[in-house]
CSV table of N, CA and C in Angstrom, one decimal:
chain,number,residue,atom,x,y,z
J,1,MET,N,56.7,-22.7,25.2
J,1,MET,CA,55.9,-21.7,25.6
J,1,MET,C,54.7,-22.7,26.5
J,2,ASN,N,54.5,-21.9,27.8
J,2,ASN,CA,53.5,-22.8,28.6
J,2,ASN,C,52.2,-22.4,28.2
J,3,ARG,N,51.0,-23.3,27.9
J,3,ARG,CA,50.1,-23.3,27.4
J,3,ARG,C,48.9,-23.9,28.3
J,4,PRO,N,47.9,-23.2,28.5
J,4,PRO,CA,46.8,-24.0,29.2
J,4,PRO,C,46.2,-25.3,28.7
J,5,THR,N,46.3,-26.4,29.5
J,5,THR,CA,46.1,-27.5,28.9
J,5,THR,C,44.8,-28.4,29.7
J,6,LEU,N,44.1,-29.1,29.2
J,6,LEU,CA,43.3,-29.9,30.5
J,6,LEU,C,43.4,-31.6,29.9
J,7,ASN,N,44.3,-32.1,31.0
J,7,ASN,CA,44.5,-33.5,30.3
J,7,ASN,C,45.4,-33.5,29.3
J,8,SER,N,46.5,-32.4,28.8
J,8,SER,CA,47.3,-32.5,27.8
J,8,SER,C,46.5,-32.2,26.6
J,9,LEU,N,45.2,-31.6,26.6
J,9,LEU,CA,44.5,-31.1,25.3
J,9,LEU,C,44.3,-29.7,25.6
J,10,LEU,N,44.9,-28.7,24.9
J,10,LEU,CA,44.8,-27.0,25.0
J,10,LEU,C,43.0,-26.8,24.7
J,11,VAL,N,42.5,-26.1,25.8
J,11,VAL,CA,41.2,-25.7,25.9
J,11,VAL,C,41.2,-24.2,26.2
J,12,SER,N,40.8,-23.4,25.2
J,12,SER,CA,40.6,-21.7,25.3
J,12,SER,C,39.3,-21.3,25.0
J,13,THR,N,38.8,-20.4,25.8
J,13,THR,CA,37.8,-19.4,25.2
J,13,THR,C,38.4,-18.6,24.0
J,14,CYS,N,39.3,-18.5,23.7
J,14,CYS,CA,39.6,-17.4,22.6
J,14,CYS,C,39.6,-18.2,21.1
J,15,GLU,N,39.4,-17.7,20.3
J,15,GLU,CA,39.1,-18.1,18.8
J,15,GLU,C,40.6,-18.6,18.2
J,16,PHE,N,41.6,-17.9,18.8
J,16,PHE,CA,43.1,-18.5,18.3
J,16,PHE,C,44.1,-18.4,19.6
J,17,VAL,N,45.1,-19.1,19.3
J,17,VAL,CA,46.1,-19.2,20.3
J,17,VAL,C,47.6,-18.2,19.5
J,18,PRO,N,48.3,-17.4,20.2
J,18,PRO,CA,49.2,-16.6,19.6
J,18,PRO,C,50.3,-17.8,19.4
J,19,GLY,N,51.0,-17.6,18.4
J,19,GLY,CA,52.2,-18.6,17.9
J,19,GLY,C,51.6,-20.0,17.3
J,20,MET,N,50.3,-20.2,17.4
J,20,MET,CA,50.1,-21.5,16.9
J,20,MET,C,49.1,-21.2,15.7
J,21,ARG,N,48.9,-22.3,14.7
J,21,ARG,CA,48.0,-21.9,13.8
J,21,ARG,C,47.0,-23.0,13.6
J,22,VAL,N,45.6,-23.0,13.3
J,22,VAL,CA,45.0,-24.1,12.9
J,22,VAL,C,45.4,-24.7,11.7
J,23,VAL,N,45.6,-26.0,11.8
J,23,VAL,CA,46.0,-26.7,10.5
J,23,VAL,C,44.6,-27.6,9.9
J,24,GLU,N,43.6,-28.0,11.0
J,24,GLU,CA,42.6,-28.8,10.8
J,24,GLU,C,41.6,-28.6,11.6
J,25,TYR,N,40.3,-28.4,11.2
J,25,TYR,CA,39.0,-28.3,11.9
J,25,TYR,C,38.5,-29.5,11.9
J,26,ARG,N,38.2,-30.1,13.2
J,26,ARG,CA,37.7,-31.5,13.5
J,26,ARG,C,36.3,-31.5,13.8
J,27,GLY,N,35.6,-30.3,14.0
J,27,GLY,CA,34.3,-30.3,14.4
J,27,GLY,C,33.8,-29.6,15.8
J,28,LEU,N,32.6,-30.0,16.2
J,28,LEU,CA,32.0,-29.5,17.4
J,28,LEU,C,32.5,-30.5,18.4
J,29,ALA,N,33.1,-30.2,19.2
J,29,ALA,CA,33.4,-30.8,20.7
J,29,ALA,C,32.4,-30.5,21.7
J,30,ARG,N,31.9,-31.8,22.3
J,30,ARG,CA,30.6,-31.0,23.5
J,30,ARG,C,30.7,-32.4,24.5
J,31,GLY,N,30.4,-31.8,25.6
J,31,GLY,CA,30.2,-32.7,26.9
J,31,GLY,C,29.4,-32.2,28.0
J,32,ASN,N,28.3,-32.7,28.2
J,32,ASN,CA,27.2,-32.5,29.3
J,32,ASN,C,27.2,-33.3,30.5
J,33,SER,N,26.5,-32.6,31.5
J,33,SER,CA,26.1,-33.4,32.5
J,33,SER,C,24.8,-32.7,33.2
J,34,VAL,N,24.1,-33.6,33.8
J,34,VAL,CA,22.8,-33.2,34.5
J,34,VAL,C,23.0,-33.5,35.9
J,35,ARG,N,22.6,-32.5,36.7
J,35,ARG,CA,22.6,-32.8,38.1
J,35,ARG,C,21.4,-32.3,38.8
J,36,ALA,N,21.2,-32.8,39.8
J,36,ALA,CA,19.7,-32.5,40.7
J,36,ALA,C,20.4,-32.3,42.1
J,37,ALA,N,20.0,-31.4,42.9
J,37,ALA,CA,20.4,-31.2,44.4
J,37,ALA,C,19.6,-32.0,45.0
J,38,ALA,N,20.2,-32.8,46.2
J,38,ALA,CA,19.3,-33.3,47.1
J,38,ALA,C,18.2,-32.7,47.9
J,39,LEU,N,17.0,-33.4,48.1
J,39,LEU,CA,16.0,-32.5,49.0
J,39,LEU,C,16.6,-31.7,50.1
J,40,GLY,N,17.6,-32.2,50.9
J,40,GLY,CA,18.0,-31.4,52.1
J,40,GLY,C,18.6,-30.2,51.5
J,41,SER,N,19.0,-30.1,50.4
J,41,SER,CA,19.9,-29.0,49.8
J,41,SER,C,18.6,-27.8,49.4
J,42,ASP,N,17.7,-28.6,49.0
J,42,ASP,CA,16.3,-27.8,48.5
J,42,ASP,C,15.8,-27.0,49.7
J,43,LEU,N,15.8,-27.8,50.8
J,43,LEU,CA,15.3,-27.1,52.2
J,43,LEU,C,16.1,-25.9,52.5
J,44,VAL,N,17.4,-26.4,52.4
J,44,VAL,CA,18.5,-25.2,52.7
J,44,VAL,C,18.3,-23.9,52.2
J,45,ALA,N,18.2,-24.0,50.7
J,45,ALA,CA,17.9,-23.1,49.7
J,45,ALA,C,16.9,-22.3,49.8
J,46,MET,N,15.7,-22.8,50.3
J,46,MET,CA,14.7,-22.2,50.6
J,46,MET,C,14.6,-21.2,51.6
J,47,MET,N,15.5,-21.8,52.8
J,47,MET,CA,15.8,-21.0,54.1
J,47,MET,C,16.5,-19.9,53.7
J,48,LYS,N,17.7,-20.1,52.7
J,48,LYS,CA,18.8,-18.9,52.3
J,48,LYS,C,17.9,-17.8,51.8
J,49,ASN,N,16.7,-18.2,50.9
J,49,ASN,CA,16.2,-17.1,50.2
J,49,ASN,C,15.6,-16.2,51.2
J,50,TRP,N,15.1,-16.5,52.2
J,50,TRP,CA,14.6,-15.8,52.9
J,50,TRP,C,15.5,-14.9,53.8
J,51,ILE,N,16.5,-15.6,54.2
J,51,ILE,CA,17.6,-14.8,54.9
J,51,ILE,C,18.8,-14.3,54.2
J,52,GLY,N,19.1,-14.7,52.9
J,52,GLY,CA,20.1,-14.5,51.9
J,52,GLY,C,21.4,-15.2,52.3
J,53,GLY,N,22.3,-15.1,51.4
J,53,GLY,CA,23.8,-15.9,51.6
J,53,GLY,C,23.7,-16.8,50.4
J,54,GLU,N,25.0,-17.4,50.3
J,54,GLU,CA,25.3,-18.3,49.2
J,54,GLU,C,24.7,-19.6,49.3
J,55,LEU,N,24.5,-20.2,48.7
J,55,LEU,CA,23.8,-21.9,48.4
J,55,LEU,C,25.2,-22.5,48.2
J,56,GLU,N,25.9,-22.8,49.2
J,56,GLU,CA,27.0,-23.7,49.0
J,56,GLU,C,26.9,-24.8,48.3
J,57,GLU,N,25.8,-25.7,48.8
J,57,GLU,CA,25.4,-26.9,48.3
J,57,GLU,C,25.6,-27.1,46.6
J,58,TYR,N,24.6,-25.8,46.3
J,58,TYR,CA,24.4,-25.7,44.5
J,58,TYR,C,25.6,-25.4,43.9
J,59,THR,N,26.4,-24.4,44.7
J,59,THR,CA,27.7,-24.2,44.1
J,59,THR,C,28.4,-25.4,44.0
J,60,LYS,N,28.5,-26.2,44.9
J,60,LYS,CA,29.3,-27.5,45.1
J,60,LYS,C,28.6,-28.4,43.8
J,61,VAL,N,27.5,-28.5,43.9
J,61,VAL,CA,27.0,-29.5,42.6
J,61,VAL,C,27.2,-29.0,41.3
J,62,LEU,N,27.2,-27.7,41.4
J,62,LEU,CA,27.3,-27.1,39.9
J,62,LEU,C,28.9,-27.1,39.4
J,63,ALA,N,29.6,-26.9,40.4
J,63,ALA,CA,31.2,-27.1,40.0
J,63,ALA,C,31.5,-28.5,39.7
J,64,GLU,N,30.9,-29.5,40.3
J,64,GLU,CA,31.3,-30.8,39.9
J,64,GLU,C,30.7,-31.0,38.5
J,65,CYS,N,29.4,-30.8,38.3
J,65,CYS,CA,28.6,-30.8,37.0
J,65,CYS,C,29.5,-30.3,35.8
J,66,ARG,N,30.2,-28.8,36.0
J,66,ARG,CA,31.0,-28.0,35.4
J,66,ARG,C,32.5,-29.0,34.7
J,67,GLU,N,32.8,-30.0,35.9
J,67,GLU,CA,34.0,-30.5,35.8
J,67,GLU,C,33.9,-31.8,34.8
J,68,GLU,N,32.7,-32.5,35.1
J,68,GLU,CA,32.5,-33.6,34.2
J,68,GLU,C,32.2,-33.3,32.8
J,69,ALA,N,31.3,-32.1,32.7
J,69,ALA,CA,31.1,-31.6,31.2
J,69,ALA,C,32.3,-31.4,30.5
J,70,LEU,N,33.2,-30.7,31.3
J,70,LEU,CA,34.7,-30.1,30.6
J,70,LEU,C,35.5,-31.6,30.3
J,71,ASP,N,35.2,-32.5,31.1
J,71,ASP,CA,36.2,-33.7,31.0
J,71,ASP,C,35.4,-34.7,29.7
J,72,ARG,N,34.2,-34.6,29.6
J,72,ARG,CA,33.5,-35.3,28.7
J,72,ARG,C,33.6,-34.7,27.3
J,73,MET,N,33.8,-33.2,27.1
J,73,MET,CA,34.1,-32.3,25.9
J,73,MET,C,35.6,-32.8,25.4
J,74,VAL,N,36.3,-32.8,26.7
J,74,VAL,CA,37.7,-33.0,25.9
J,74,VAL,C,37.7,-34.4,25.4
J,75,ASP,N,37.3,-35.5,26.2
J,75,ASP,CA,37.2,-36.9,25.7
J,75,ASP,C,36.5,-36.9,24.2
J,76,HIS,N,35.5,-36.1,24.1
J,76,HIS,CA,35.0,-36.1,22.7
J,76,HIS,C,35.9,-35.5,21.6
J,77,ALA,N,36.8,-34.3,22.1
J,77,ALA,CA,37.6,-33.7,21.0
J,77,ALA,C,38.8,-34.8,20.8
J,78,ARG,N,39.2,-35.3,21.7
J,78,ARG,CA,40.2,-36.7,21.2
J,78,ARG,C,39.7,-37.5,20.6
J,79,SER,N,38.5,-37.9,20.8
J,79,SER,CA,37.7,-38.8,19.7
J,79,SER,C,37.8,-38.2,18.3
J,80,LEU,N,37.6,-37.1,18.3
J,80,LEU,CA,37.6,-36.5,16.7
J,80,LEU,C,39.1,-36.3,16.2
J,81,GLY,N,40.1,-36.5,16.9
J,81,GLY,CA,41.5,-36.5,16.6
J,81,GLY,C,41.8,-34.9,16.7
J,82,ALA,N,41.4,-34.3,17.7
J,82,ALA,CA,41.7,-32.9,17.9
J,82,ALA,C,42.9,-32.8,18.9
J,83,ASN,N,43.8,-31.8,18.8
J,83,ASN,CA,44.9,-31.6,19.9
J,83,ASN,C,44.6,-30.2,20.7
J,84,ALA,N,43.3,-29.6,20.4
J,84,ALA,CA,43.0,-28.3,21.0
J,84,ALA,C,41.5,-28.2,21.0
J,85,ILE,N,40.6,-27.1,21.8
J,85,ILE,CA,39.5,-26.7,21.7
J,85,ILE,C,39.4,-25.2,21.6
J,86,LEU,N,39.1,-24.6,20.7
J,86,LEU,CA,38.8,-23.2,20.6
J,86,LEU,C,37.5,-22.8,20.8
J,87,GLY,N,37.4,-21.4,21.5
J,87,GLY,CA,36.0,-21.0,21.6
J,87,GLY,C,35.1,-21.4,22.3
J,88,MET,N,35.7,-22.1,23.6
J,88,MET,CA,35.0,-23.1,24.5
J,88,MET,C,34.1,-22.4,25.3
J,89,ARG,N,32.9,-22.8,25.3
J,89,ARG,CA,31.7,-22.0,26.0
J,89,ARG,C,31.2,-22.8,26.9
J,90,PHE,N,30.1,-22.2,28.0
J,90,PHE,CA,29.3,-23.2,28.7
J,90,PHE,C,27.8,-22.8,28.4
J,91,CYS,N,26.8,-23.6,28.7
J,91,CYS,CA,25.5,-23.2,28.4
J,91,CYS,C,24.8,-24.2,29.6
J,92,THR,N,23.8,-23.4,30.0
J,92,THR,CA,22.8,-24.2,31.1
J,92,THR,C,21.2,-24.0,31.0
J,93,ALA,N,20.9,-25.2,31.2
J,93,ALA,CA,19.3,-25.1,31.0
J,93,ALA,C,18.6,-25.9,32.2
J,94,GLU,N,17.6,-25.7,32.8
J,94,GLU,CA,16.8,-26.1,33.6
J,94,GLU,C,16.1,-27.4,32.7
J,95,VAL,N,16.3,-28.7,33.3
J,95,VAL,CA,15.7,-29.7,32.7
J,95,VAL,C,14.3,-29.9,33.3
J,96,CYS,N,14.2,-29.8,34.7
J,96,CYS,CA,12.7,-30.1,35.5
J,96,CYS,C,13.5,-29.2,36.6
J,97,PRO,N,12.2,-29.1,37.4
J,97,PRO,CA,12.5,-28.3,38.7
J,97,PRO,C,13.6,-29.2,39.6
J,98,GLY,N,14.6,-28.4,40.0
J,98,GLY,CA,15.5,-29.0,40.9
J,98,GLY,C,16.8,-29.7,40.2
J,99,ALA,N,16.7,-29.8,38.7
J,99,ALA,CA,17.7,-30.3,37.9
J,99,ALA,C,18.2,-29.3,36.6
J,100,ALA,N,19.4,-29.3,36.7
J,100,ALA,CA,19.8,-28.4,35.5
J,100,ALA,C,20.9,-29.3,34.8
J,101,GLU,N,21.0,-29.1,33.3
J,101,GLU,CA,21.8,-29.5,32.4
J,101,GLU,C,23.1,-28.4,32.3
J,102,LEU,N,24.5,-28.9,32.4
J,102,LEU,CA,25.3,-27.9,32.1
J,102,LEU,C,26.0,-28.5,30.7
J,103,LEU,N,26.3,-27.8,29.4
J,103,LEU,CA,27.0,-28.3,28.5
J,103,LEU,C,28.1,-27.4,28.1
J,104,ALA,N,29.4,-28.1,28.0
J,104,ALA,CA,30.5,-27.5,27.6
J,104,ALA,C,30.6,-27.7,26.2
J,105,TYR,N,31.3,-26.8,25.3
J,105,TYR,CA,31.3,-26.9,23.9
J,105,TYR,C,32.0,-25.9,23.3
J,106,GLY,N,32.8,-26.6,22.3
J,106,GLY,CA,33.5,-25.6,21.4
J,106,GLY,C,34.3,-26.3,20.2
J,107,THR,N,35.4,-25.6,19.4
J,107,THR,CA,35.5,-26.3,18.2
J,107,THR,C,36.8,-26.8,18.1
J,108,ALA,N,36.8,-28.2,17.8
J,108,ALA,CA,37.7,-29.1,17.9
J,108,ALA,C,38.7,-28.9,16.7
J,109,VAL,N,40.1,-28.7,17.1
J,109,VAL,CA,40.9,-28.4,15.8
J,109,VAL,C,42.3,-28.9,16.1
J,110,ARG,N,43.2,-29.0,15.3
J,110,ARG,CA,44.5,-29.5,15.4
J,110,ARG,C,45.3,-28.3,14.9
J,111,LEU,N,46.1,-27.9,16.1
J,111,LEU,CA,47.1,-26.9,16.0
J,111,LEU,C,48.3,-27.4,15.9
J,112,GLU,N,49.2,-26.6,15.5
J,112,GLU,CA,50.7,-26.5,15.2
J,112,GLU,C,51.4,-25.2,15.5
J,113,GLU,N,52.7,-25.4,15.6
J,113,GLU,CA,53.4,-24.0,16.3
J,113,GLU,C,53.8,-23.5,14.7
J,114,GLU,N,53.6,-21.9,14.7
J,114,GLU,CA,54.0,-21.3,13.9
J,114,GLU,C,55.3,-21.3,13.4
J,115,THR,N,55.9,-21.2,12.4
J,115,THR,CA,57.3,-21.4,11.8
J,115,THR,C,57.3,-19.9,11.3
J,116,GLY,N,58.7,-19.5,11.3
J,116,GLY,CA,59.0,-18.1,10.7
J,116,GLY,C,58.4,-16.9,11.2
């Protein structure tokens, strides 16, 4: 069966995976990244607030932040001996004006194929 993986470790927002069973809980897996947009981006963002439209630079910064947080979470899960992360979620928080933290987290587990 084809299963979604990130660097050969299964990552799912679901609490279970059909056809698999949790054989061991390894703990909380987490990874974070804090990013700030450049001053030029802030100026463009202020102008877009007046005229409307997508803030492309912020979209790009947050996409990079999300990928870095995911990679760090997967690395952490591997260090815990997990082969999957279940119940994966994102959380964001403003650290200071113009900078945001993005946290990726989930339950690190060991999965095996169900038999029978």
